[in-house]
Short mmCIF file of C-alpha atoms in Angstrom, two decimals:
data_model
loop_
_atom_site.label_atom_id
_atom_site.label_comp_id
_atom_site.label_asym_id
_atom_site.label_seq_id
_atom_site.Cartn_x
_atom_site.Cartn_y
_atom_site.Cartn_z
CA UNK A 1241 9.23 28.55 45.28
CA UNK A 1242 10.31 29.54 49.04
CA UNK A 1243 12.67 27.43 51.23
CA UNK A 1244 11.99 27.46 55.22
CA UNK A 1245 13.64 25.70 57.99
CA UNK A 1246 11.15 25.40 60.86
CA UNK A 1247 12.14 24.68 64.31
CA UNK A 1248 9.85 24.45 67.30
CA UNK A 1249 11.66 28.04 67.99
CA UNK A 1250 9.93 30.00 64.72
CA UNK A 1251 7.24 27.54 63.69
CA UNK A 1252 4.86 30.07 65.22
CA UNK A 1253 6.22 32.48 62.52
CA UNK A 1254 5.14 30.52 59.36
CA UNK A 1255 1.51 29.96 60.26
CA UNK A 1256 0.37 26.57 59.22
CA UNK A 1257 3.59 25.47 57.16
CA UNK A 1258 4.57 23.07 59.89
CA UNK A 1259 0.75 21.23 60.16
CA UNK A 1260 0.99 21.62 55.99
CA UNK A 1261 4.07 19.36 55.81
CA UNK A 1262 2.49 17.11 58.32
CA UNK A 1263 -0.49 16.48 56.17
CA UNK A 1264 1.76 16.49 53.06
CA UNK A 1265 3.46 13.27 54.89
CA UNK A 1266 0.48 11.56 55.51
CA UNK A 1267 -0.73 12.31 52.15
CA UNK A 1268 2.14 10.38 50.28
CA UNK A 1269 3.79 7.86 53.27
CA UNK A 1270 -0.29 6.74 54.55
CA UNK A 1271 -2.08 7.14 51.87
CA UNK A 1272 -0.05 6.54 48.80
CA UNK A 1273 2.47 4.47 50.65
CA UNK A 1274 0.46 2.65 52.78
CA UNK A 1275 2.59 2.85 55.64
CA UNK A 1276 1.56 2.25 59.36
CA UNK A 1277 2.24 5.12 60.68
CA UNK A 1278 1.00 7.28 63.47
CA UNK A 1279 -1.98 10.02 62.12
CA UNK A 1280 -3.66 12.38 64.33
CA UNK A 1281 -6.02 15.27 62.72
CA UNK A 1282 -4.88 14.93 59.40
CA UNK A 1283 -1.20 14.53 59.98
CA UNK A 1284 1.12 12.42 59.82
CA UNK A 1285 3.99 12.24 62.78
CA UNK A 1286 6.08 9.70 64.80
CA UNK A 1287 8.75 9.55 68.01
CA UNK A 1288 11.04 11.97 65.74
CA UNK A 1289 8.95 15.00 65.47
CA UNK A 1290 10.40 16.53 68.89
CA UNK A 1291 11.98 20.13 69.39
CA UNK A 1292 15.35 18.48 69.25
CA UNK A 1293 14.47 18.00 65.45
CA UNK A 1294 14.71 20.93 62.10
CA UNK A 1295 12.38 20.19 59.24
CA UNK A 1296 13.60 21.64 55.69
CA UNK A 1297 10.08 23.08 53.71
CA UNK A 1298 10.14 23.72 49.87
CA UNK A 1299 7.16 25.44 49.65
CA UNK A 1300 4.76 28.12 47.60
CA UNK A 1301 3.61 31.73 48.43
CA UNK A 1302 0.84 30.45 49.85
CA UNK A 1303 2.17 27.37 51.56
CA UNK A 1304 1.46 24.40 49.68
CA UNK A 1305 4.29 22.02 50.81
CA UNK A 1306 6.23 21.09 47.77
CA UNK A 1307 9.05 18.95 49.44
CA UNK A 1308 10.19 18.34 52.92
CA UNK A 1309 12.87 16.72 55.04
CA UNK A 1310 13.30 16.08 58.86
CA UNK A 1311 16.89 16.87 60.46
CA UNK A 1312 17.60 15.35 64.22
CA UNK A 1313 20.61 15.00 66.22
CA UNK A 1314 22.45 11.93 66.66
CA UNK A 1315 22.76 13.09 69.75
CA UNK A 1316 19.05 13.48 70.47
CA UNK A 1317 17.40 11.13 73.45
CA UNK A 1318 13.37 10.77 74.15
CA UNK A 1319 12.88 7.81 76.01
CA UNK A 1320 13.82 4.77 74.77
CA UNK A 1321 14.22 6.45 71.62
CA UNK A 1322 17.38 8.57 69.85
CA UNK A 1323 17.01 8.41 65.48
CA UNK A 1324 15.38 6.73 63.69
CA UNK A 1325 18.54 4.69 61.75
CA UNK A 1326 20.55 3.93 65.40
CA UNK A 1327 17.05 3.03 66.87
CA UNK A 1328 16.28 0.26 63.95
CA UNK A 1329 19.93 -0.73 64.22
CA UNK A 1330 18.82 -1.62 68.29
CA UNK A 1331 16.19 -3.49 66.85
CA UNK A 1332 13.63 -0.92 68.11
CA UNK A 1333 12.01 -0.70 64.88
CA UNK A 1334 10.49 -3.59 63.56
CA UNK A 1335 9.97 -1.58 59.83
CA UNK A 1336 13.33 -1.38 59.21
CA UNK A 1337 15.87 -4.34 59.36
CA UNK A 1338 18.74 -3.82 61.73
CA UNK A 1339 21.32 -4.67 59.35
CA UNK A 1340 21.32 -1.47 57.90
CA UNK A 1341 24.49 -0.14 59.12
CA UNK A 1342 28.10 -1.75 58.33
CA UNK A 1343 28.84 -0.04 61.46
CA UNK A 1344 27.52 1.04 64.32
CA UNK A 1345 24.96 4.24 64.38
CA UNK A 1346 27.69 7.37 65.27
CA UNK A 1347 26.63 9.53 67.99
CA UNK A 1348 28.38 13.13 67.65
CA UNK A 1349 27.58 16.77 67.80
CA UNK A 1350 28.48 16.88 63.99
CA UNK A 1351 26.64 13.90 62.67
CA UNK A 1352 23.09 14.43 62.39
CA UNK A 1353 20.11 12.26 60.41
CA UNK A 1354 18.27 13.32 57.22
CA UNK A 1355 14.69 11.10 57.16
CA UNK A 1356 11.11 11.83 55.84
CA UNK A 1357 12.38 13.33 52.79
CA UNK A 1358 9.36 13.92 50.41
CA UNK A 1359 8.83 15.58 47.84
CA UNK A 1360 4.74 15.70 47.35
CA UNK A 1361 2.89 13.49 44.23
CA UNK A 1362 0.95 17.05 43.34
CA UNK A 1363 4.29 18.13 41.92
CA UNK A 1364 3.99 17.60 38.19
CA UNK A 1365 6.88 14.89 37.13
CA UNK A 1366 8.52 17.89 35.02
CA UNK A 1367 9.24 20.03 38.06
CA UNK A 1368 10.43 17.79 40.64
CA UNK A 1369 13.68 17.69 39.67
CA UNK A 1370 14.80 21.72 40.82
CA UNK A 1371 12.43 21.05 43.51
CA UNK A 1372 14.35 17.93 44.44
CA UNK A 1373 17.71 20.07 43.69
CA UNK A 1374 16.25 23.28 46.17
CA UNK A 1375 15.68 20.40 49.24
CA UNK A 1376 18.51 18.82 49.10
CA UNK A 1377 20.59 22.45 48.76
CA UNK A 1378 18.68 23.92 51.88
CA UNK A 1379 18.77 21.00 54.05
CA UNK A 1380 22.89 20.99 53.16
CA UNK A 1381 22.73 24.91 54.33
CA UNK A 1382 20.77 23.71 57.53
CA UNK A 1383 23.18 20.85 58.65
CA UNK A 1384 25.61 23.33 58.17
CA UNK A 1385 24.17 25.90 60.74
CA UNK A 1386 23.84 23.14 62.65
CA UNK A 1387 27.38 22.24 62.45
CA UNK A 1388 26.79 19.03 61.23
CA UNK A 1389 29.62 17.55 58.98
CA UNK A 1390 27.67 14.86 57.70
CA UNK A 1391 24.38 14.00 57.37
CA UNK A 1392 22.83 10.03 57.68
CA UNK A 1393 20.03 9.36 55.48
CA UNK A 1394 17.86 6.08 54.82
CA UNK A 1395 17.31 6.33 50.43
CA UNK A 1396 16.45 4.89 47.81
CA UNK A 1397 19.46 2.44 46.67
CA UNK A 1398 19.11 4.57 43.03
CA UNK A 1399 21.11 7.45 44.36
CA UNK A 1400 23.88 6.72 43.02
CA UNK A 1401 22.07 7.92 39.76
CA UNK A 1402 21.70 11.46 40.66
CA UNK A 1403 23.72 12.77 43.72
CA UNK A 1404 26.25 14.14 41.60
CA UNK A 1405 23.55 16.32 40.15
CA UNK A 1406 22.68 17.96 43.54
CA UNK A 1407 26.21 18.76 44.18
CA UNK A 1408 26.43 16.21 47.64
CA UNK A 1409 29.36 14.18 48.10
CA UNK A 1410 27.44 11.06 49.04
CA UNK A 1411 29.21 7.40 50.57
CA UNK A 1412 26.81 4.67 51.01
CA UNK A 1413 27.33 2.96 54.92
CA UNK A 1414 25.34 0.06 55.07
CA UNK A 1415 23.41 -2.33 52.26
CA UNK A 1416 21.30 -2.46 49.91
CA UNK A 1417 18.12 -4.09 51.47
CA UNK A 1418 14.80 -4.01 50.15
CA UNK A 1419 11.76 -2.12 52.52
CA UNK A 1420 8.47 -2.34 51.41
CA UNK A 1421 9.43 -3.54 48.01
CA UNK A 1422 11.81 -1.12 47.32
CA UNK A 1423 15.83 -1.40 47.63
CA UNK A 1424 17.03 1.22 50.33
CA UNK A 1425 20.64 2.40 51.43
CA UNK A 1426 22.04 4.37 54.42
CA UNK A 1427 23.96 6.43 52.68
CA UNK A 1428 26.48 9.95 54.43
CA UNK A 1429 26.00 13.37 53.29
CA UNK A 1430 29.36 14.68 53.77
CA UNK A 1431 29.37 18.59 53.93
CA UNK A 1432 33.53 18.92 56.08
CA UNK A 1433 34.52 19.95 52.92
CA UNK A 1434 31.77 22.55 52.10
CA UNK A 1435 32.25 24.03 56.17
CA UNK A 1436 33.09 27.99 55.52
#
């Protein structure tokens, strides 16, 4: 199991990792989800996907996407668009309600958003778990290098279960509202205390 953190900088250095964890998206949020998203050869991608963005890869030797995450600025502009949690706050998103903050969306160098995190239905129930454990780890690392403090992610409202296990100090920031069925939480990654 291999860890990469592709940026439109060294994409070109991990052959077709990037397009892998596209498809792998549109495999589970299209397919299995049935989610209305935007597809184009295979792929899955939205307004997000821009070179202002990192995506965090848990991957094999030969690059079968195991997991994945996106990381973008709160600071990031394209458009009308900046991330994907201040735009449904704006009401941009019709998807998502805009109640999902109990505040308003930060904007700041050292805040940045965690969203599309995956981890792919081929992974056998048994091994998702270290797999689960090895995203969340790297994408930590990444914010880091970033210099992100604190990460804000849109989850499932079961966290609460299980962040302790993956060594995150975790805060929820908004509701619990239910998308698609399922009860979801904004919820803060908070790495200050983890900065070296």
């Amino acid at each position: 199991m291999q860890t990469t953190t592709l940026s439109f900088e060294n994409l070109h250095n991990h052959g077709e990792l990037f397009a892998n964890m596209l498809r792998a998206r549109r495999e589970l949020f299209i397919e299995r989800n049935k989610w209305d998203l935007p597809e184009a050869m295979g792929m899955e991608y939205d307004q997000y996907d821009t070179p202002a963005s990192r995506w965090v890869v848990v991957h094999d030797e030969l690059g079968q996407v195991l997991a994945g995450n996106r990381l973008t600025p709160t600071t990031a502009r394209c458009g009308i668009y900046t991330y994907m949690i201040r735009d449904a706050q704006k009401g941009l998103l019709d998807t998502i309600p805009a109640h999902l903050l109990h505040d308003e969306a930060p904007v700041s160098e050292t805040v940045w958003e965690s969203s599309r995190l995956f981890v792919s239905q081929r992974v056998p129930l048994a091994q998702r778990r270290p797999i689960y454990f090895n995203l969340v780890q790297e994408l930590a690392k990444a914010a880091r290098n970033l210099g992100a403090t604190q990460c804000l992610t849109l989850l499932n409202a079961n966290w609460t279960l299980w962040y302790k296990r993956v060594g995150i100090d975790m805060t929820a920031m908004g509701p619990v509202m239910e998308i698609d069925g399922i009860n979801n939480q904004v919820v803060s990654m908070n790495f200050a205390s983890n900065l070296h």
